[in-house]
Coordinates of C-alpha atoms and ligand atoms in Angstrom, one line a residue:
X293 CA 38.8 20.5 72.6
X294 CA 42.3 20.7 71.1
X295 CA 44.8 22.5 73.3
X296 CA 47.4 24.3 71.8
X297 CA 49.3 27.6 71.9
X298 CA 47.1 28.5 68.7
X299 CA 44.3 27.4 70.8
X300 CA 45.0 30.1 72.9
X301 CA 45.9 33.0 70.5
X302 CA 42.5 32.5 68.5
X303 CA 41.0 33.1 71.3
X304 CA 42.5 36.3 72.0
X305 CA 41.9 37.1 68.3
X306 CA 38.2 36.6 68.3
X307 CA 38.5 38.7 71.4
X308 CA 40.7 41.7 69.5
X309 CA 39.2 41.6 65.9
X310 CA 36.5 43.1 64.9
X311 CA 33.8 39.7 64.1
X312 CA 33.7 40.1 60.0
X313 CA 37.6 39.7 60.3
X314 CA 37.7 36.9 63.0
X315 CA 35.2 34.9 61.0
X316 CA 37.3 36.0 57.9
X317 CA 40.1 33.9 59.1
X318 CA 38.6 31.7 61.2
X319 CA 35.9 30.3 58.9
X320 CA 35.5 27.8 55.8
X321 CA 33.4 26.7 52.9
X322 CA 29.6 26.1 53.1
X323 CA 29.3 23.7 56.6
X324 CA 32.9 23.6 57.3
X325 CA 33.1 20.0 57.6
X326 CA 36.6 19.7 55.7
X327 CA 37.7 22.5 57.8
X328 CA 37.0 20.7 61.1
X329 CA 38.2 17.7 59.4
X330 CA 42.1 19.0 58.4
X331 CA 42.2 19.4 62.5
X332 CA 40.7 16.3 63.6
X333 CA 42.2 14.0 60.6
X334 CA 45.4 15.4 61.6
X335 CA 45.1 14.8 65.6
X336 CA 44.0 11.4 65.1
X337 CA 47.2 10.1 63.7
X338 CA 49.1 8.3 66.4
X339 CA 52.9 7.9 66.4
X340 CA 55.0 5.3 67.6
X341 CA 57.0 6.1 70.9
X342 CA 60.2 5.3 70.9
X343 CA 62.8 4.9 73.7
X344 CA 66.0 5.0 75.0
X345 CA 68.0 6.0 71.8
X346 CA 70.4 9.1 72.8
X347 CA 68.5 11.9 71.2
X348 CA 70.7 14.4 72.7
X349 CA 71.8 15.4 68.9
X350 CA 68.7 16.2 67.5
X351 CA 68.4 18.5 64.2
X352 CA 65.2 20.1 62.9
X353 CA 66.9 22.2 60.2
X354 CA 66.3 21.5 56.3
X355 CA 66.5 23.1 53.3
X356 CA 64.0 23.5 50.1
X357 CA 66.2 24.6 47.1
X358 CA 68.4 27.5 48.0
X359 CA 66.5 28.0 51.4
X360 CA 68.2 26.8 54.5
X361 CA 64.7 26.7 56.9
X362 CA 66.0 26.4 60.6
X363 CA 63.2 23.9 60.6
X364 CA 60.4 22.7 57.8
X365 CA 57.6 25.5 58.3
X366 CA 56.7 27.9 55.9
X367 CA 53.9 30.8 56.6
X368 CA 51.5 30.3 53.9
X369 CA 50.0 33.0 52.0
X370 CA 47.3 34.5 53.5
X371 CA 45.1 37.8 52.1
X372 CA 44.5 40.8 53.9
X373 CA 47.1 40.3 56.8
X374 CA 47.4 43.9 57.0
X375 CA 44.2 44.3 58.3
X376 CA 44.5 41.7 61.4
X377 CA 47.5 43.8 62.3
X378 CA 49.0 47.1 61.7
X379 CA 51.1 46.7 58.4
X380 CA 50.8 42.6 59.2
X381 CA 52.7 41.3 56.1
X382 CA 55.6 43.2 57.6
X383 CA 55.2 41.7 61.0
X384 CA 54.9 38.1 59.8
X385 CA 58.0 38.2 57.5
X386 CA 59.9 39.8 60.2
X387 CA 58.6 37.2 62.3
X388 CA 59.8 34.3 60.1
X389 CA 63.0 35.6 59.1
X390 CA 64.1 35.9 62.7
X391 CA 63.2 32.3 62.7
X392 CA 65.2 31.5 60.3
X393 CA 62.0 30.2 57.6
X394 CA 60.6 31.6 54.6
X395 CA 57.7 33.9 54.6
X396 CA 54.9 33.6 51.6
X397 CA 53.5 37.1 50.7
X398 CA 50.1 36.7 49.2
X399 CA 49.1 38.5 45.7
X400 CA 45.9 40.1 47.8
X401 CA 48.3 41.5 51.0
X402 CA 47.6 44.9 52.2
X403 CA 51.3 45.8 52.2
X404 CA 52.8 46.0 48.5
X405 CA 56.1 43.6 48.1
X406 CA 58.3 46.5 47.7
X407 CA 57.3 47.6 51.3
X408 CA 58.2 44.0 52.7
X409 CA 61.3 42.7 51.2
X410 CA 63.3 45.6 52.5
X411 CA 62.7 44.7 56.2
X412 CA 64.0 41.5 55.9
X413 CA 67.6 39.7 55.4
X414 CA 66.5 37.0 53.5
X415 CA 64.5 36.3 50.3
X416 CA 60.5 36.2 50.4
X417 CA 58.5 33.7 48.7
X418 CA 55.8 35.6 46.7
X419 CA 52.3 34.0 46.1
X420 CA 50.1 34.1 42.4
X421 CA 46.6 33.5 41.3
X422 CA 45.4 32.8 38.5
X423 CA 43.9 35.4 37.0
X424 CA 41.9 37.0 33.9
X425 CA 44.2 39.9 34.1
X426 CA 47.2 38.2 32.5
X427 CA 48.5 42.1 32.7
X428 CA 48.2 42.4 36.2
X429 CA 50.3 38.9 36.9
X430 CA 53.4 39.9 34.6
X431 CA 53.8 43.4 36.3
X432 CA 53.5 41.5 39.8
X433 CA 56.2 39.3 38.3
X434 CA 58.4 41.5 37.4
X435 CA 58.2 43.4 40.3
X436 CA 58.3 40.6 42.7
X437 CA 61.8 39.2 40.7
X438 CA 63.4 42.8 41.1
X439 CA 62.6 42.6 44.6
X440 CA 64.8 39.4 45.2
X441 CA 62.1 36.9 45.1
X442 CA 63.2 33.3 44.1
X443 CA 60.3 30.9 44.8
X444 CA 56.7 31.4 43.4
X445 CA 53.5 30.0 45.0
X446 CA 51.3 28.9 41.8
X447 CA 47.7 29.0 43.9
X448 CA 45.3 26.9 41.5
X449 CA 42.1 25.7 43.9
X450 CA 40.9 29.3 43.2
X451 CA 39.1 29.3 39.6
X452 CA 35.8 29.9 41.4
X453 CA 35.9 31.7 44.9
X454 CA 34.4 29.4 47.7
X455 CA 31.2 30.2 49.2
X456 CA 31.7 31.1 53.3
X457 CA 28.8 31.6 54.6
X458 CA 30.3 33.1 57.5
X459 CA 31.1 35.9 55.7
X460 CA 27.4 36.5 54.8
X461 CA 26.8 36.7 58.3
X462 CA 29.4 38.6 60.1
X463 CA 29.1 41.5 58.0
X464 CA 32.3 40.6 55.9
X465 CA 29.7 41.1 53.1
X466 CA 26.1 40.5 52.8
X467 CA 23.3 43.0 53.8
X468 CA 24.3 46.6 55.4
X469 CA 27.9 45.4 55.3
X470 CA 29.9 48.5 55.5
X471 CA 27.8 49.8 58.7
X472 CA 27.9 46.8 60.1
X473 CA 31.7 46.6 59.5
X474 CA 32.3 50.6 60.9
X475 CA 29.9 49.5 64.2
X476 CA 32.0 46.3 64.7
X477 CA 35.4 48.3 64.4
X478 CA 34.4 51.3 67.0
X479 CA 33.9 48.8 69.4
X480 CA 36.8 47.0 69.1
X481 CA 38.5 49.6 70.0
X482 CA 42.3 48.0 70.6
X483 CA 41.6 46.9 67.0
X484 CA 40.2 50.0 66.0
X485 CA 43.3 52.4 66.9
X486 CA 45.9 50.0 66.2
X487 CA 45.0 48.6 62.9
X488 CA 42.2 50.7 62.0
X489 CA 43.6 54.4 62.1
X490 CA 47.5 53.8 62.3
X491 CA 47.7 51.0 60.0
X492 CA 47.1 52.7 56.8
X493 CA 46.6 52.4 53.7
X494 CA 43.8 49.5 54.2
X495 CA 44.8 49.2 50.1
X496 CA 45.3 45.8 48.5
X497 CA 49.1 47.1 47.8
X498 CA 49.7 45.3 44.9
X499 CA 47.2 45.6 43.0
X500 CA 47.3 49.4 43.7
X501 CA 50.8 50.1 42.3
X502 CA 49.3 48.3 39.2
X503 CA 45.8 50.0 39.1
X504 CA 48.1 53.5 40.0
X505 CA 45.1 54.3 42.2
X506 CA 43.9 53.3 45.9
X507 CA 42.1 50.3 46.5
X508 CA 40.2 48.8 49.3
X509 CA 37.8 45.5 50.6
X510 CA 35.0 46.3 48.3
X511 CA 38.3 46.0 45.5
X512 CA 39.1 42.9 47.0
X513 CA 35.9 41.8 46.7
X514 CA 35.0 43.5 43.5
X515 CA 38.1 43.2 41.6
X516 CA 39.0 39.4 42.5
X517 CA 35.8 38.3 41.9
X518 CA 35.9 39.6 38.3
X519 CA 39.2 38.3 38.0
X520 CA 39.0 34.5 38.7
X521 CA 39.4 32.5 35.6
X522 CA 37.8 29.4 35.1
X523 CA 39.2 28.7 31.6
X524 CA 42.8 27.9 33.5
X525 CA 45.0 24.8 32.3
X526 CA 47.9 23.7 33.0
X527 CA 48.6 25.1 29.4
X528 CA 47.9 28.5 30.3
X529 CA 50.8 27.7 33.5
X530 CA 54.1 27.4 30.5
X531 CA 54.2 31.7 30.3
X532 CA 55.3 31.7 33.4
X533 CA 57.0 28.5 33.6
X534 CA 59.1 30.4 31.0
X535 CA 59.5 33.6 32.4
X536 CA 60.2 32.0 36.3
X537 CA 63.7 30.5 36.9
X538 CA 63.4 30.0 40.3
X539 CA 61.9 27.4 42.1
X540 CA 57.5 27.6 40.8
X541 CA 55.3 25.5 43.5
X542 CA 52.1 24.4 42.9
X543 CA 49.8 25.5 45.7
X544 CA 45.8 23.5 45.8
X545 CA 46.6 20.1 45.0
X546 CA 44.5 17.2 46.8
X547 CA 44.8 14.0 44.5
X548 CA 47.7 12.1 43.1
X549 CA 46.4 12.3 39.2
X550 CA 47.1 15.9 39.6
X551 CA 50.3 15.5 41.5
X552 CA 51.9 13.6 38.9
X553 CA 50.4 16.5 35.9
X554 CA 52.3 18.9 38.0
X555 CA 56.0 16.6 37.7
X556 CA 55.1 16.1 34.0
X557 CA 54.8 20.5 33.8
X558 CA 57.7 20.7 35.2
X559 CA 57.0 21.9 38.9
X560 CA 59.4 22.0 41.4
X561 CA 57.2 21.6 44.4
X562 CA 53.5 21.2 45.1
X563 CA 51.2 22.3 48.5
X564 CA 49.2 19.3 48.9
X565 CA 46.1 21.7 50.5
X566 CA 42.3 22.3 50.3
X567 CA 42.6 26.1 50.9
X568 CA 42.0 25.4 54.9
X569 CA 39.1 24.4 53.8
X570 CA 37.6 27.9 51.9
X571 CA 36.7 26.3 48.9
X572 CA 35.2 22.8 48.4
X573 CA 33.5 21.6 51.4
X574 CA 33.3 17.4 51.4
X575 CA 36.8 17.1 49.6
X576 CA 39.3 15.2 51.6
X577 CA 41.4 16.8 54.5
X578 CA 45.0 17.4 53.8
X579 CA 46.1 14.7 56.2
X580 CA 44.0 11.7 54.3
X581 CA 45.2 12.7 50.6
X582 CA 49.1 13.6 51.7
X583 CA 49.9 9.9 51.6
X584 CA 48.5 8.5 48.0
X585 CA 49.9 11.7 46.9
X586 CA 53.4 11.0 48.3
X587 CA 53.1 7.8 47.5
X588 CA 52.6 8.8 43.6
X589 CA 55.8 11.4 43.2
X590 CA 57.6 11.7 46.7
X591 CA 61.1 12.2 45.4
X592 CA 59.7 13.5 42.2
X593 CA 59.5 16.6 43.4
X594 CA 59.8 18.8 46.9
X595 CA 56.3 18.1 48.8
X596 CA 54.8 20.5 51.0
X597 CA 51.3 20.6 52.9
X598 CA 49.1 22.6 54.5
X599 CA 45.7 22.7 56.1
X600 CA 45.0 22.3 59.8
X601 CA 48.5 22.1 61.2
X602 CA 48.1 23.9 64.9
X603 CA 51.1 22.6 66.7
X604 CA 54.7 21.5 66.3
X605 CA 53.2 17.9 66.5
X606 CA 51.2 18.4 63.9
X607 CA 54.2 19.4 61.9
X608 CA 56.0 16.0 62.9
X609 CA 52.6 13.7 62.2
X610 CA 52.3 16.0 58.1
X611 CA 56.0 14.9 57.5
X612 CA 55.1 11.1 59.2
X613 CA 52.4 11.3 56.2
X614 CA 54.7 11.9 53.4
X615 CA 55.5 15.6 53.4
X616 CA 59.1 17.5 53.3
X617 CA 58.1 20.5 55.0
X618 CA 54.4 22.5 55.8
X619 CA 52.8 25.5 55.5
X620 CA 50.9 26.3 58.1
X621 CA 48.2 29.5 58.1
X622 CA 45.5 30.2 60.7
X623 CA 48.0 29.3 63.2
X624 CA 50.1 32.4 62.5
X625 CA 47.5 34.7 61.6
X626 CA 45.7 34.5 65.1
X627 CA 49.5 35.3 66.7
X628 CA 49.7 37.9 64.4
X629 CA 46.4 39.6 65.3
X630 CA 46.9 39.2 68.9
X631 CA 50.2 40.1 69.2
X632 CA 51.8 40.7 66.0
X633 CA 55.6 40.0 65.1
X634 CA 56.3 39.2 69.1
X635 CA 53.3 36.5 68.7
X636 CA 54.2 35.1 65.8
X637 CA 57.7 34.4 66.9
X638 CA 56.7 33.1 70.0
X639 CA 54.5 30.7 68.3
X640 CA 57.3 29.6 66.0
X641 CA 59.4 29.2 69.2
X642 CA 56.9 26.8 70.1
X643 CA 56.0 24.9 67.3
X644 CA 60.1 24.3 67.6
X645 CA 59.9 23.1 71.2
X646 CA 56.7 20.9 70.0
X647 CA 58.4 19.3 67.0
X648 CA 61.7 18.5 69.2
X649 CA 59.5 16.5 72.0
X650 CA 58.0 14.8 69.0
X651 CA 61.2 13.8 67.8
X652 CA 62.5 12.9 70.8
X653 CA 59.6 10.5 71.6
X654 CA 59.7 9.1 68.2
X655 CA 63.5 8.3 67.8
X656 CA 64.0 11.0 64.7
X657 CA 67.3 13.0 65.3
X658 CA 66.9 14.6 62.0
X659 CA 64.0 15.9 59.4
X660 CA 64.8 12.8 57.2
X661 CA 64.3 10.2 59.9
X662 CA 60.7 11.2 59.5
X663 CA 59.1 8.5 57.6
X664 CA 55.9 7.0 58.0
X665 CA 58.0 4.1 59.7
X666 CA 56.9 6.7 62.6
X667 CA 53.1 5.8 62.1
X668 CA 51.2 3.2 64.0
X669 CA 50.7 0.3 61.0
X670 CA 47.3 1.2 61.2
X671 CA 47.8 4.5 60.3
X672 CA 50.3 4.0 57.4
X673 CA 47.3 4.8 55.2
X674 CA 44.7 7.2 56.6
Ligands
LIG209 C1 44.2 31.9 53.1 N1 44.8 31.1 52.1 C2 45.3 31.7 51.0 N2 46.0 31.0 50.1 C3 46.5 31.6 49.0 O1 47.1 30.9 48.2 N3 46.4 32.9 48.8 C4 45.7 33.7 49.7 O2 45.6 34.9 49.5 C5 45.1 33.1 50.8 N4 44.4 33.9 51.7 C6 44.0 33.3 52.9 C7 43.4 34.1 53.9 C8 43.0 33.5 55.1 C9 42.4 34.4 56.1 C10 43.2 32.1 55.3 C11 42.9 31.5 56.6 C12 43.8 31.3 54.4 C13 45.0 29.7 52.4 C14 46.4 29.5 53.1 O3 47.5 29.8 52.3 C15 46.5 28.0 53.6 O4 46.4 27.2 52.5 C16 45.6 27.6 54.7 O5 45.4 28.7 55.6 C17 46.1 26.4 55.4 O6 45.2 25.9 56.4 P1 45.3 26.3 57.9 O7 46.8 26.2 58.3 O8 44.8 27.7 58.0 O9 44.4 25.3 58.5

């Protein structure tokens, strides 16, 4: 068993949530062997101590485009965090911004962007799918650009939605869902009062201001699924490329063909990523494709990954593999549902102390002294 602090708060998540929205966040694709794999991949790769080396100035800051990040942790994108918490996408981006690091609002949150961005002092970083309804992803645009948003989170492992089986089974969807959902929320009832009755609208907020009606989880459901587009090319990515001047990250890649596509389109950053696992079971964890993939473009273009990062260790072993700063998602989402913006802030807190003993025991004083000179030989290559 791994121990960490986000050990601990999924635990008191699967304790608070209702089952079909434990297993929601908790699960993957199919078996959920790349899912266990992004954890174990990652907490198998050993670091060289290092001693003796006056560590007493040690810096964890850094900064991705205009962003100063008090340290290199973003909070990914992740659907539905209004439902895990009352109004969550407002909790988390509080959360992060008193952190000092960039929150990523997903195009499927709860909360509608132009609830969000007011609540904090600093920009948010807005997340897009690809999808059929090109309509749909210019008025999200627009909206997200008058709302002060720079950087945009290109999602592209999504033409098809993974199968979780989980989901089948905890009543997320599959037979008798919606009772099974109602029984499962009456007796969670900490869930039920907090989230449930005094943290509505349960709409998908962005699509609603679009669709000028309410929405809910048989939209998400519904409305996503009929909106993936499998025809997507990179082609179909230059519209926006236009339109976006900010910084436009590339969120899903796992192999360094594609890496090198996305310098050659004009990318500023990529999310090496599987999805945490949600879509194709069997393809490599993050941790074993970050370094052919940095090898391939680091320096090309800003590099971030994601996809079981638990701890501020794990932060300091995804930067030892090649990358300039994570994402990390799980991790935040059971503080957010336990505790909302007070549990994701003390997270972050931690992953800070975490990342600091890792320095310190490795002989980085700064985010660029992280080089896979920190890995065991052995390891250079996972
Ligand atoms: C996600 N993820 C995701 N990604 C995205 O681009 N848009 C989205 O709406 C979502 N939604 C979502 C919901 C839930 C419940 C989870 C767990 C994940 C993927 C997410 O951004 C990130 O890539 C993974 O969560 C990273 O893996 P870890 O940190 O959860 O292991």
């Amino acid at each position: 068993m791994i121990i960490s602090a986000s050990t601990d708060y999924r635990e008191a998540a699967r304790r608070r949530l209702p089952p079909f929205l434990f297993h929601y966040i908790d699960g993957g694709a199919y078996a959920e062997h790349t899912l266990r794999r992004n954890v174990s991949d990652l907490s198998d790769v050993e670091l060289r101590q290092r001693v003796l080396k006056n560590m007493s100035d040690l810096s964890i800051n850094t900064q991705l485009w205009d962003d100063k990040l008090s340290m290199p942790v973003v909070l990914a994108p992740v659907g539905l965090s209004g439902m895990y918490a009352r109004r969550g996408e407002v909790q988390a981006a509080r959360a992060a911004a008193e952190k000092g690091i960039s929150y990523t609002m997903s195009t499927v949150s709860v909360c509608p962007i132009e609830e969000v961005t007011p609540e904090i002092d600093r920009p948010m970083w807005f997340q897009l799918y690809v999808l059929k309804d090109r309509g749909f992803m210019k008025n999200v645009l627009d909206r997200a650009v008058a709302a002060g948003v720079k950087t945009l989170v290109f999602t592209v492992d999504m033409p098809v939605p993974g199968a979780r089986y989980r989901d089948a089974h905890s009543g997320m969807s599959g037979p008798n869902a919606e009772l099974r959902r109602y029984w499962q929320s009456v007796t969670h009832p900490r869930w039920a009062f907090d989230v449930g009755l005094n943290g509505k609208p349960h709409d998908l907020g962005n699509v609603s201001k679009y669709l000028g009606k309410p929405t809910g989880l048989a939209d998400y459901i519904g409305w996503l699924g009929a909106n993936f587009d499998q025809s997507i090319s990179w082609k179909d990515l230059e519209w926006i490329r236009e339109f976006w001047k900010g910084p436009m990250i590339i969120k899903g890649i796992l192999d360094p063909d594609d890496a090198k596509d996305a310098v050659t389109f004009g990318a500023d950053g990529i999310v090496v990523s599987n999805h945490g696992g949600r879509q194709l079971d069997g393809v490599l964890s993050s941790a074993r494709a970050l370094p052919a993939i940095a090898d391939a473009v680091k320096g090309d273009i800003k590099i971030l990954a994601d996809s079981g990062i638990r701890s501020g260790l794990d932060v300091v072993r995804m930067l030892a593999l090649g990358a300039d700063a994570v994402m990390i998602g799980r991790a935040f989402v059971y503080a957010l549902a336990t505790a909302g913006e007070e549990g994701v802030l003390n997270l972050l807190n931690l992953f800070e102390k975490e990342m600091r003993v890792a320095m310190t025991l490795t002989g980085a004083k700064s985010i660029s002294d992280i080089s896979s000179d920190l890995l065991v030989k052995a390891m250079r290559q996972l």
